[in-house]
Amino acid sequence: MEEFKFIQSITPKYYRQPSIVKGIGDDAAIIRHQQVDTIMTMDTMVESVHFSEKTTTPYHIGYRALAANISDIAAMGGTATAYLVSIVIPERWTDDQIQEIYRGMMALAQTFHMDLIGGDTVSGTALTLSITVIGAVQKDKARYRSQAKKGDVVFVTGTLGDSACGLHILLQEKDSEHYQYFVDRHQQPMPRIAFVEACQGIKRMALNDVSDGIANEANEIAAASKLLLEIDYNKIPMQDKLNDFSEQQRINWALSGGEDFELIGTISEEEWDILEKAAKHTNTPVTKIGTVKDRTSKNGTAWIYHDNQYKRLEKSGYTHLKG
Ligand SMILES: Nc1ncnc2c1ncn2[C@@H]1O[C@H](COP(=O)(O)OP(=O)(O)OP(=O)(O)O)[C@@H](O)[C@H]1O
Ligand SMILES: Cc1ncc(C[n+]2csc(CCOP(=O)(O)O)c2C)c(N)n1
Ligand SMILES: [Mg+2]
Ligand SMILES: [Mg+2]
Ligand SMILES: [Mg+2]
């Protein structure tokens, strides 16, 4: 499809958010926020790095790419309002497949009441989706990685390792009907926006979303807060069906598999009750998995208790550039 026609085909007929003063159709979009802080985030998904023909249909490529970005808005404690999509389209991709990618994004955008307000279209060699999401959070209510305090509880939402297990099943072409749950968790992650919205009454909370695996994200909170995060391996929430796989696979997936798009955070014991209520209210499983400590020489790192010993939880998740 010709570029102008393509842009026309993905232009929304109306905008859901009143803050959008100008959407698609000019040199750039305009958003007007007055009483709230604006959140901006961008993540990119590339064919054969983040998805392949074996693992993801065009619809799910769009869905997942937008979900990964909305997850970062949730990790800041906000709500997502609008998004911009830069797409690199190789020649062999058909018009229908590209429309399917947009259908996947539009389905999720509808769930979160978001608007597509711009982007860019170019031809190239690997299908690439680079998405910018704009969000909003009550003034001074953003949840930073640096907000952990000594004595805090470390918690995670949902279960960990599901997405990596789903990826394994898709790549190995295992009986995916029996394991459809894991495949769905890989293809259609649900960002925890409802939960963070329900947490608005909480005074202080550190948050990070699980894109690379908690072995990374726990270290990121420890580093930003200049404290030590101690995690008990036996408390990490995992699906029962994960027991069908080896202990080594389970550990790898839960700690370093990534792409679960759950949240890992820290909160004071005093505010835990409010968090539990928010979790119940939004049907979000939450599990205490550790504690924040102040150990001068080890601050900035995460540790894990497993098989009766404490070990450094090395950053072991997915990294794109190897030093
Ligand atoms: N190429 C870049 N140019 C400018 N800033 C960048 C670039 N890459 C990452 N950043 C910034 O670095 C910080 C960390 O980014 P990172 O992508 O690691 O976080 P994330 O999106 O939470 O993780 P993930 O990419 O695994 O989902 C963010 O503030 C991000 O905007
Ligand atoms: C086909 C295929 N192969 C491998 C993976 C696994 N994978 C790719 S990127 C990433 C970390 C998050 O990336 P980022 O840091 O860019 O957010 C992971 C776990 C996949 N999803 N699909
Ligand atoms: Mg990123
Ligand atoms: Mg993140
Ligand atoms: Mg991200």
mmCIF file of C-alpha atoms and ligand atoms in Angstrom:
data_model
loop_
_atom_site.group_PDB
_atom_site.id
_atom_site.type_symbol
_atom_site.label_atom_id
_atom_site.label_comp_id
_atom_site.label_asym_id
_atom_site.label_seq_id
_atom_site.Cartn_x
_atom_site.Cartn_y
_atom_site.Cartn_z
ATOM 1 C CA MET A 1 0.000 0.000 0.000
ATOM 2 C CA GLU A 2 1.226 3.500 -0.804
ATOM 3 C CA GLU A 3 2.532 5.410 2.256
ATOM 4 C CA PHE A 4 -0.109 8.175 2.378
ATOM 5 C CA LYS A 5 -2.927 5.670 1.892
ATOM 6 C CA PHE A 6 -1.467 3.491 4.621
ATOM 7 C CA ILE A 7 -1.376 6.388 7.095
ATOM 8 C CA GLN A 8 -4.973 7.229 6.187
ATOM 9 C CA SER A 9 -5.953 3.612 6.828
ATOM 10 C CA ILE A 10 -4.628 3.699 10.403
ATOM 11 C CA THR A 11 -5.830 7.214 11.313
ATOM 12 C CA PRO A 12 -8.464 7.095 14.072
ATOM 13 C CA LYS A 13 -11.827 8.689 13.289
ATOM 14 C CA TYR A 14 -11.985 10.275 16.736
ATOM 15 C CA TYR A 15 -9.851 10.614 19.869
ATOM 16 C CA ARG A 16 -10.824 9.177 23.232
ATOM 17 C CA GLN A 17 -8.656 11.480 25.352
ATOM 18 C CA PRO A 18 -9.738 15.125 25.739
ATOM 19 C CA SER A 19 -6.057 16.095 26.297
ATOM 20 C CA ILE A 20 -5.329 15.505 22.601
ATOM 21 C CA VAL A 21 -5.388 18.865 20.865
ATOM 22 C CA LYS A 22 -3.825 17.563 17.630
ATOM 23 C CA GLY A 23 -3.385 13.924 16.638
ATOM 24 C CA ILE A 24 -2.383 12.414 13.291
ATOM 25 C CA GLY A 25 -2.235 14.755 10.291
ATOM 26 C CA ASP A 26 0.243 17.560 11.003
ATOM 27 C CA ASP A 27 4.008 17.705 11.591
ATOM 28 C CA ALA A 28 3.577 16.510 15.177
ATOM 29 C CA ALA A 29 0.920 15.846 17.790
ATOM 30 C CA ILE A 30 -0.083 18.164 20.645
ATOM 31 C CA ILE A 31 -1.241 17.064 24.076
ATOM 32 C CA ARG A 32 -2.398 19.424 26.820
ATOM 33 C CA HIS A 33 -2.015 18.361 30.453
ATOM 34 C CA GLN A 34 -2.520 20.792 33.308
ATOM 35 C CA GLN A 35 -2.789 19.179 36.711
ATOM 36 C CA VAL A 36 -0.768 16.051 36.138
ATOM 37 C CA ASP A 37 2.805 15.002 35.407
ATOM 38 C CA THR A 38 3.379 13.605 31.904
ATOM 39 C CA ILE A 39 5.136 10.242 31.473
ATOM 40 C CA MET A 40 6.953 9.376 28.261
ATOM 41 C CA THR A 41 8.455 6.046 27.359
ATOM 42 C CA MET A 42 9.657 4.175 24.291
ATOM 43 C CA ASP A 43 10.437 0.527 23.580
ATOM 44 C CA THR A 44 11.247 -1.150 20.291
ATOM 45 C CA MET A 45 10.519 -4.649 19.014
ATOM 46 C CA VAL A 46 12.496 -6.168 16.165
ATOM 47 C CA GLU A 47 11.747 -9.256 14.104
ATOM 48 C CA SER A 48 13.865 -12.269 15.128
ATOM 49 C CA VAL A 49 14.939 -10.491 18.336
ATOM 50 C CA HIS A 50 11.600 -9.974 20.115
ATOM 51 C CA PHE A 51 9.373 -12.118 17.919
ATOM 52 C CA SER A 52 9.472 -14.501 14.987
ATOM 53 C CA GLU A 53 6.995 -16.192 12.683
ATOM 54 C CA LYS A 54 7.084 -19.194 15.039
ATOM 55 C CA THR A 55 6.269 -17.250 18.193
ATOM 56 C CA THR A 56 3.967 -14.394 17.265
ATOM 57 C CA THR A 57 1.185 -13.688 14.761
ATOM 58 C CA PRO A 58 1.053 -10.178 13.262
ATOM 59 C CA TYR A 59 -1.862 -9.329 15.593
ATOM 60 C CA HIS A 60 0.206 -10.346 18.632
ATOM 61 C CA ILE A 61 3.281 -8.470 17.373
ATOM 62 C CA GLY A 62 1.259 -5.268 17.624
ATOM 63 C CA TYR A 63 -0.422 -6.220 20.867
ATOM 64 C CA ARG A 64 2.837 -7.212 22.583
ATOM 65 C CA ALA A 65 4.808 -4.196 21.423
ATOM 66 C CA LEU A 66 2.194 -1.825 22.819
ATOM 67 C CA ALA A 67 1.780 -3.892 26.011
ATOM 68 C CA ALA A 68 5.538 -3.696 26.702
ATOM 69 C CA ASN A 69 5.341 0.085 26.503
ATOM 70 C CA ILE A 70 2.196 0.427 28.607
ATOM 71 C CA SER A 71 3.943 -1.748 31.194
ATOM 72 C CA ASP A 72 6.586 0.975 31.643
ATOM 73 C CA ILE A 73 3.801 3.499 32.299
ATOM 74 C CA ALA A 74 2.406 1.128 34.957
ATOM 75 C CA ALA A 75 5.910 0.827 36.434
ATOM 76 C CA MET A 76 5.883 4.611 36.911
ATOM 77 C CA GLY A 77 2.515 4.410 38.662
ATOM 78 C CA GLY A 78 0.608 6.123 35.863
ATOM 79 C CA THR A 79 -2.054 5.549 33.259
ATOM 80 C CA ALA A 80 -1.423 5.456 29.515
ATOM 81 C CA THR A 81 -3.202 8.006 27.340
ATOM 82 C CA ALA A 82 -1.680 8.079 23.855
ATOM 83 C CA TYR A 83 0.887 6.377 21.614
ATOM 84 C CA LEU A 84 3.010 6.961 18.532
ATOM 85 C CA VAL A 85 4.200 4.147 16.289
ATOM 86 C CA SER A 86 7.279 4.096 14.107
ATOM 87 C CA ILE A 87 7.154 1.106 11.785
ATOM 88 C CA VAL A 88 9.825 -0.316 9.475
ATOM 89 C CA ILE A 89 8.147 -2.503 6.845
ATOM 90 C CA PRO A 90 10.096 -5.037 4.775
ATOM 91 C CA GLU A 91 8.806 -5.640 1.248
ATOM 92 C CA ARG A 92 7.683 -9.244 1.879
ATOM 93 C CA TRP A 93 5.118 -8.186 4.531
ATOM 94 C CA THR A 94 1.619 -7.942 3.037
ATOM 95 C CA ASP A 95 -0.868 -5.096 3.572
ATOM 96 C CA ASP A 96 -3.121 -7.486 5.488
ATOM 97 C CA GLN A 97 -0.332 -8.480 7.852
ATOM 98 C CA ILE A 98 0.499 -4.841 8.598
ATOM 99 C CA GLN A 99 -3.175 -4.064 9.199
ATOM 100 C CA GLU A 100 -3.261 -7.038 11.588
ATOM 101 C CA ILE A 101 -0.338 -5.559 13.560
ATOM 102 C CA TYR A 102 -2.377 -2.367 13.947
ATOM 103 C CA ARG A 103 -5.475 -4.350 14.886
ATOM 104 C CA GLY A 104 -3.465 -5.898 17.739
ATOM 105 C CA MET A 105 -2.368 -2.479 18.967
ATOM 106 C CA MET A 106 -5.848 -1.013 18.583
ATOM 107 C CA ALA A 107 -7.427 -3.796 20.652
ATOM 108 C CA LEU A 108 -5.125 -3.032 23.588
ATOM 109 C CA ALA A 109 -5.482 0.728 23.079
ATOM 110 C CA GLN A 110 -9.229 0.336 23.398
ATOM 111 C CA THR A 111 -8.837 -1.579 26.670
ATOM 112 C CA PHE A 112 -6.824 1.295 28.131
ATOM 113 C CA HIS A 113 -8.755 4.088 26.453
ATOM 114 C CA MET A 114 -5.669 5.262 24.536
ATOM 115 C CA ASP A 115 -5.337 7.105 21.248
ATOM 116 C CA LEU A 116 -2.914 6.607 18.348
ATOM 117 C CA ILE A 117 -1.665 10.161 17.721
ATOM 118 C CA GLY A 118 1.253 9.782 15.328
ATOM 119 C CA GLY A 119 4.297 7.891 14.175
ATOM 120 C CA ASP A 120 6.400 7.237 11.122
ATOM 121 C CA THR A 121 6.404 4.751 8.215
ATOM 122 C CA VAL A 122 9.500 3.615 6.377
ATOM 123 C CA SER A 123 10.542 0.617 4.300
ATOM 124 C CA GLY A 124 13.475 -1.478 5.472
ATOM 125 C CA THR A 125 14.823 -4.975 6.021
ATOM 126 C CA ALA A 126 13.552 -6.208 9.428
ATOM 127 C CA LEU A 127 10.006 -5.584 10.653
ATOM 128 C CA THR A 128 10.503 -3.134 13.512
ATOM 129 C CA LEU A 129 7.980 -1.454 15.766
ATOM 130 C CA SER A 130 9.189 1.429 17.849
ATOM 131 C CA ILE A 131 6.440 2.741 20.078
ATOM 132 C CA THR A 132 6.285 5.844 22.234
ATOM 133 C CA VAL A 133 3.618 5.887 24.910
ATOM 134 C CA ILE A 134 2.486 9.012 26.725
ATOM 135 C CA GLY A 135 0.952 8.643 30.138
ATOM 136 C CA ALA A 136 -0.121 10.701 33.098
ATOM 137 C CA VAL A 137 0.363 10.474 36.822
ATOM 138 C CA GLN A 138 -0.898 12.656 39.658
ATOM 139 C CA LYS A 139 1.645 15.405 40.406
ATOM 140 C CA ASP A 140 4.565 14.015 42.484
ATOM 141 C CA LYS A 141 2.976 10.543 42.587
ATOM 142 C CA ALA A 142 5.317 8.767 40.128
ATOM 143 C CA ARG A 143 6.810 5.525 41.490
ATOM 144 C CA TYR A 144 10.577 5.613 41.076
ATOM 145 C CA ARG A 145 13.072 2.772 41.276
ATOM 146 C CA SER A 146 14.907 4.973 43.781
ATOM 147 C CA GLN A 147 12.080 5.009 46.323
ATOM 148 C CA ALA A 148 12.918 1.824 48.255
ATOM 149 C CA LYS A 149 13.686 2.283 51.953
ATOM 150 C CA LYS A 150 15.361 0.083 54.561
ATOM 151 C CA GLY A 151 12.862 -2.396 56.064
ATOM 152 C CA ASP A 152 10.549 -2.368 53.017
ATOM 153 C CA VAL A 153 8.862 -5.523 51.799
ATOM 154 C CA VAL A 154 9.843 -6.617 48.258
ATOM 155 C CA PHE A 155 6.828 -7.859 46.287
ATOM 156 C CA VAL A 156 5.872 -9.013 42.799
ATOM 157 C CA THR A 157 2.532 -9.145 41.009
ATOM 158 C CA GLY A 158 1.308 -12.283 39.231
ATOM 159 C CA THR A 159 3.600 -15.221 38.526
ATOM 160 C CA LEU A 160 7.076 -15.195 37.009
ATOM 161 C CA GLY A 161 8.617 -17.283 34.229
ATOM 162 C CA ASP A 162 5.368 -17.778 32.308
ATOM 163 C CA SER A 163 6.349 -15.779 29.238
ATOM 164 C CA ALA A 164 9.748 -17.480 28.886
ATOM 165 C CA CYS A 165 8.062 -20.862 29.283
ATOM 166 C CA GLY A 166 5.564 -19.863 26.556
ATOM 167 C CA LEU A 167 8.438 -18.845 24.289
ATOM 168 C CA HIS A 168 10.131 -22.204 24.923
ATOM 169 C CA ILE A 169 6.919 -24.075 24.059
ATOM 170 C CA LEU A 170 6.444 -22.050 20.877
ATOM 171 C CA LEU A 171 10.037 -22.570 19.749
ATOM 172 C CA GLN A 172 10.100 -26.300 20.609
ATOM 173 C CA GLU A 173 6.569 -26.758 19.191
ATOM 174 C CA LYS A 174 5.505 -28.643 22.323
ATOM 175 C CA ASP A 175 1.848 -29.633 22.784
ATOM 176 C CA SER A 176 0.663 -26.046 22.992
ATOM 177 C CA GLU A 177 -2.931 -26.928 23.870
ATOM 178 C CA HIS A 178 -1.880 -28.361 27.222
ATOM 179 C CA TYR A 179 0.364 -25.355 27.713
ATOM 180 C CA GLN A 180 -1.907 -22.704 26.107
ATOM 181 C CA TYR A 181 -1.760 -20.666 29.333
ATOM 182 C CA PHE A 182 2.005 -20.065 28.883
ATOM 183 C CA VAL A 183 1.660 -19.336 25.169
ATOM 184 C CA ASP A 184 -1.020 -16.739 25.966
ATOM 185 C CA ARG A 185 1.175 -15.175 28.640
ATOM 186 C CA HIS A 186 3.945 -14.814 26.060
ATOM 187 C CA GLN A 187 1.755 -13.487 23.273
ATOM 188 C CA GLN A 188 -0.698 -11.363 25.229
ATOM 189 C CA PRO A 189 0.832 -9.923 28.401
ATOM 190 C CA MET A 190 -1.493 -7.652 30.392
ATOM 191 C CA PRO A 191 0.187 -4.541 31.804
ATOM 192 C CA ARG A 192 -0.706 -3.910 35.465
ATOM 193 C CA ILE A 193 -2.304 -0.482 34.967
ATOM 194 C CA ALA A 194 -5.478 -1.261 36.953
ATOM 195 C CA PHE A 195 -3.414 -2.333 39.960
ATOM 196 C CA VAL A 196 -1.213 0.783 40.048
ATOM 197 C CA GLU A 197 -4.281 2.988 39.646
ATOM 198 C CA ALA A 198 -5.838 1.288 42.664
ATOM 199 C CA CYS A 199 -2.558 1.935 44.550
ATOM 200 C CA GLN A 200 -2.899 5.730 44.294
ATOM 201 C CA GLY A 201 -3.556 6.063 48.034
ATOM 202 C CA ILE A 202 -0.139 4.595 48.852
ATOM 203 C CA LYS A 203 2.330 7.275 49.960
ATOM 204 C CA ARG A 204 5.550 5.660 48.826
ATOM 205 C CA MET A 205 6.326 2.673 46.641
ATOM 206 C CA ALA A 206 9.279 1.765 44.395
ATOM 207 C CA LEU A 207 8.276 0.035 41.158
ATOM 208 C CA ASN A 208 9.902 -1.570 38.118
ATOM 209 C CA ASP A 209 8.331 -3.732 35.430
ATOM 210 C CA VAL A 210 9.640 -7.192 34.606
ATOM 211 C CA SER A 211 10.859 -6.948 31.013
ATOM 212 C CA ASP A 212 14.298 -8.582 31.378
ATOM 213 C CA GLY A 213 13.741 -10.761 34.483
ATOM 214 C CA ILE A 214 13.754 -9.898 38.198
ATOM 215 C CA ALA A 215 17.477 -10.724 38.398
ATOM 216 C CA ASN A 216 17.864 -7.470 36.461
ATOM 217 C CA GLU A 217 14.990 -5.442 37.837
ATOM 218 C CA ALA A 218 15.756 -6.191 41.521
ATOM 219 C CA ASN A 219 19.311 -4.973 40.921
ATOM 220 C CA GLU A 220 17.973 -1.837 39.220
ATOM 221 C CA ILE A 221 15.868 -0.974 42.291
ATOM 222 C CA ALA A 222 18.824 -1.738 44.600
ATOM 223 C CA ALA A 223 21.142 0.448 42.521
ATOM 224 C CA ALA A 224 18.720 3.371 42.216
ATOM 225 C CA SER A 225 17.819 3.240 45.939
ATOM 226 C CA LYS A 226 21.440 2.567 47.053
ATOM 227 C CA LEU A 227 20.244 -0.306 49.244
ATOM 228 C CA LEU A 228 20.333 -4.099 49.216
ATOM 229 C CA LEU A 229 17.402 -6.232 48.020
ATOM 230 C CA GLU A 230 17.215 -9.696 49.528
ATOM 231 C CA ILE A 231 14.948 -12.203 47.756
ATOM 232 C CA ASP A 232 13.838 -15.623 48.984
ATOM 233 C CA TYR A 233 13.789 -17.981 45.974
ATOM 234 C CA ASN A 234 11.167 -20.222 47.608
ATOM 235 C CA LYS A 235 8.719 -17.329 47.792
ATOM 236 C CA ILE A 236 8.859 -16.436 44.095
ATOM 237 C CA PRO A 237 5.359 -17.092 42.714
ATOM 238 C CA MET A 238 5.324 -19.625 39.891
ATOM 239 C CA GLN A 239 2.522 -21.435 38.103
ATOM 240 C CA ASP A 240 1.942 -25.056 39.196
ATOM 241 C CA LYS A 241 2.236 -26.225 35.581
ATOM 242 C CA LEU A 242 5.824 -24.932 35.570
ATOM 243 C CA ASN A 243 6.616 -28.027 37.680
ATOM 244 C CA ASP A 244 6.379 -30.065 34.452
ATOM 245 C CA PHE A 245 9.753 -28.550 33.561
ATOM 246 C CA SER A 246 13.186 -29.006 35.152
ATOM 247 C CA GLU A 247 14.274 -27.079 38.246
ATOM 248 C CA GLN A 248 17.008 -25.373 36.206
ATOM 249 C CA GLN A 249 14.513 -24.235 33.556
ATOM 250 C CA ARG A 250 12.154 -22.918 36.241
ATOM 251 C CA ILE A 251 14.915 -20.937 37.954
ATOM 252 C CA ASN A 252 16.132 -19.489 34.662
ATOM 253 C CA TRP A 253 12.676 -18.520 33.470
ATOM 254 C CA ALA A 254 11.500 -17.036 36.774
ATOM 255 C CA LEU A 255 14.670 -15.029 37.423
ATOM 256 C CA SER A 256 15.947 -14.203 33.958
ATOM 257 C CA GLY A 257 13.311 -15.177 31.402
ATOM 258 C CA GLY A 258 11.771 -11.720 31.300
ATOM 259 C CA GLU A 259 8.821 -10.373 29.296
ATOM 260 C CA ASP A 260 6.311 -11.261 32.031
ATOM 261 C CA PHE A 261 5.476 -7.543 32.299
ATOM 262 C CA GLU A 262 4.594 -8.042 35.935
ATOM 263 C CA LEU A 263 5.708 -5.492 38.524
ATOM 264 C CA ILE A 264 8.396 -5.836 41.169
ATOM 265 C CA GLY A 265 8.296 -3.243 43.915
ATOM 266 C CA THR A 266 9.018 -2.314 47.479
ATOM 267 C CA ILE A 267 6.701 -0.803 50.087
ATOM 268 C CA SER A 268 6.741 -0.227 53.856
ATOM 269 C CA GLU A 269 5.146 -2.858 56.128
ATOM 270 C CA GLU A 270 2.724 -0.124 57.307
ATOM 271 C CA GLU A 271 1.320 0.405 53.825
ATOM 272 C CA TRP A 272 1.193 -3.299 52.878
ATOM 273 C CA ASP A 273 -2.483 -3.489 53.902
ATOM 274 C CA ILE A 274 -3.436 -0.756 51.425
ATOM 275 C CA LEU A 275 -1.523 -2.575 48.694
ATOM 276 C CA GLU A 276 -3.285 -5.846 49.511
ATOM 277 C CA LYS A 277 -6.672 -4.119 49.250
ATOM 278 C CA ALA A 278 -5.726 -2.621 45.872
ATOM 279 C CA ALA A 279 -4.601 -6.086 44.752
ATOM 280 C CA LYS A 280 -7.856 -7.697 45.826
ATOM 281 C CA HIS A 281 -9.923 -4.933 44.277
ATOM 282 C CA THR A 282 -8.221 -5.413 40.889
ATOM 283 C CA ASN A 283 -7.831 -9.200 41.028
ATOM 284 C CA THR A 284 -4.049 -8.904 41.059
ATOM 285 C CA PRO A 285 -2.069 -11.610 42.836
ATOM 286 C CA VAL A 286 0.701 -10.047 44.966
ATOM 287 C CA THR A 287 3.421 -11.962 46.810
ATOM 288 C CA LYS A 288 6.018 -10.845 49.347
ATOM 289 C CA ILE A 289 9.334 -12.201 48.085
ATOM 290 C CA GLY A 290 11.935 -10.386 50.162
ATOM 291 C CA THR A 291 13.189 -7.434 52.190
ATOM 292 C CA VAL A 292 15.160 -4.237 51.657
ATOM 293 C CA LYS A 293 18.301 -3.981 53.803
ATOM 294 C CA ASP A 294 20.992 -1.411 54.435
ATOM 295 C CA ARG A 295 24.437 -3.089 54.218
ATOM 296 C CA THR A 296 26.943 -0.350 53.412
ATOM 297 C CA SER A 297 29.437 -2.469 51.476
ATOM 298 C CA LYS A 298 26.775 -4.390 49.529
ATOM 299 C CA ASN A 299 24.269 -1.643 48.848
ATOM 300 C CA GLY A 300 23.280 -1.332 45.193
ATOM 301 C CA THR A 301 23.051 -5.093 44.712
ATOM 302 C CA ALA A 302 20.403 -7.819 44.969
ATOM 303 C CA TRP A 303 20.857 -11.125 46.808
ATOM 304 C CA ILE A 304 18.937 -14.378 46.720
ATOM 305 C CA TYR A 305 18.378 -17.029 49.408
ATOM 306 C CA HIS A 306 18.283 -20.505 47.854
ATOM 307 C CA ASP A 307 19.330 -23.972 49.112
ATOM 308 C CA ASN A 308 20.159 -22.559 52.566
ATOM 309 C CA GLN A 309 22.570 -19.958 51.321
ATOM 310 C CA TYR A 310 22.662 -16.337 50.258
ATOM 311 C CA LYS A 311 24.126 -15.664 46.845
ATOM 312 C CA ARG A 312 24.581 -12.522 44.818
ATOM 313 C CA LEU A 313 21.658 -12.307 42.365
ATOM 314 C CA GLU A 314 23.695 -11.495 39.280
ATOM 315 C CA LYS A 315 22.082 -9.473 36.505
ATOM 316 C CA SER A 316 21.365 -12.375 34.192
ATOM 317 C CA GLY A 317 18.429 -11.307 32.069
ATOM 318 C CA TYR A 318 18.408 -10.484 28.403
ATOM 319 C CA THR A 319 20.889 -7.815 27.314
ATOM 320 C CA HIS A 320 21.110 -6.526 23.767
ATOM 321 C CA LEU A 321 24.679 -5.262 23.726
ATOM 322 C CA LYS A 322 27.289 -7.535 25.201
ATOM 323 C CA GLY A 323 30.232 -5.439 26.453
HETATM 324 N N1 LIG B 1 19.063 4.847 22.984
HETATM 325 C C1 LIG B 1 18.654 5.531 24.058
HETATM 326 N N2 LIG B 1 18.683 6.861 24.068
HETATM 327 C C2 LIG B 1 18.280 7.562 25.155
HETATM 328 N N3 LIG B 1 17.814 7.010 26.273
HETATM 329 C C3 LIG B 1 17.767 5.686 26.332
HETATM 330 C C4 LIG B 1 18.163 4.867 25.224
HETATM 331 N N4 LIG B 1 17.985 3.577 25.572
HETATM 332 C C5 LIG B 1 17.473 3.584 26.821
HETATM 333 N N5 LIG B 1 17.329 4.853 27.293
HETATM 334 C C6 LIG B 1 16.824 5.266 28.603
HETATM 335 O O1 LIG B 1 17.448 4.461 29.609
HETATM 336 C C7 LIG B 1 16.563 4.176 30.679
HETATM 337 C C8 LIG B 1 16.439 2.667 30.877
HETATM 338 O O2 LIG B 1 15.925 2.124 29.691
HETATM 339 P P1 LIG B 1 15.543 0.599 29.554
HETATM 340 O O3 LIG B 1 15.154 0.377 28.138
HETATM 341 O O4 LIG B 1 16.624 -0.227 30.138
HETATM 342 O O5 LIG B 1 14.281 0.500 30.519
HETATM 343 P P2 LIG B 1 12.991 -0.382 30.321
HETATM 344 O O6 LIG B 1 12.229 0.058 29.116
HETATM 345 O O7 LIG B 1 12.320 -0.362 31.618
HETATM 346 O O8 LIG B 1 13.593 -1.829 30.020
HETATM 347 P P3 LIG B 1 13.243 -2.750 28.737
HETATM 348 O O9 LIG B 1 13.826 -2.033 27.513
HETATM 349 O O10 LIG B 1 13.920 -4.028 29.032
HETATM 350 O O11 LIG B 1 11.756 -2.850 28.663
HETATM 351 C C9 LIG B 1 15.253 4.849 30.319
HETATM 352 O O12 LIG B 1 15.220 6.117 30.933
HETATM 353 C C10 LIG B 1 15.342 4.998 28.804
HETATM 354 O O13 LIG B 1 14.557 6.064 28.324
HETATM 355 C C1 LIG B 2 11.941 -14.945 18.785
HETATM 356 C C2 LIG B 2 12.295 -14.529 20.174
HETATM 357 N N1 LIG B 2 13.502 -14.837 20.673
HETATM 358 C C3 LIG B 2 13.845 -14.447 21.925
HETATM 359 C C4 LIG B 2 12.968 -13.754 22.708
HETATM 360 C C5 LIG B 2 13.323 -13.384 24.121
HETATM 361 N N2 LIG B 2 13.640 -11.982 24.348
HETATM 362 C C6 LIG B 2 13.875 -11.121 23.367
HETATM 363 S S1 LIG B 2 14.146 -9.557 23.975
HETATM 364 C C7 LIG B 2 13.966 -10.076 25.580
HETATM 365 C C8 LIG B 2 14.128 -9.148 26.748
HETATM 366 C C9 LIG B 2 13.331 -7.910 26.682
HETATM 367 O O1 LIG B 2 13.782 -7.098 25.620
HETATM 368 P P1 LIG B 2 13.967 -5.536 25.822
HETATM 369 O O2 LIG B 2 15.129 -5.364 26.777
HETATM 370 O O3 LIG B 2 14.237 -4.986 24.467
HETATM 371 O O4 LIG B 2 12.688 -5.033 26.421
HETATM 372 C C10 LIG B 2 13.697 -11.442 25.622
HETATM 373 C C11 LIG B 2 13.516 -12.231 26.846
HETATM 374 C C12 LIG B 2 11.705 -13.439 22.139
HETATM 375 N N3 LIG B 2 10.769 -12.744 22.818
HETATM 376 N N4 LIG B 2 11.396 -13.841 20.888
HETATM 377 MG MG MG B 3 13.336 0.119 27.272
HETATM 378 MG MG MG B 4 10.718 -0.967 32.477
HETATM 379 MG MG MG B 5 10.397 -1.388 28.890
#
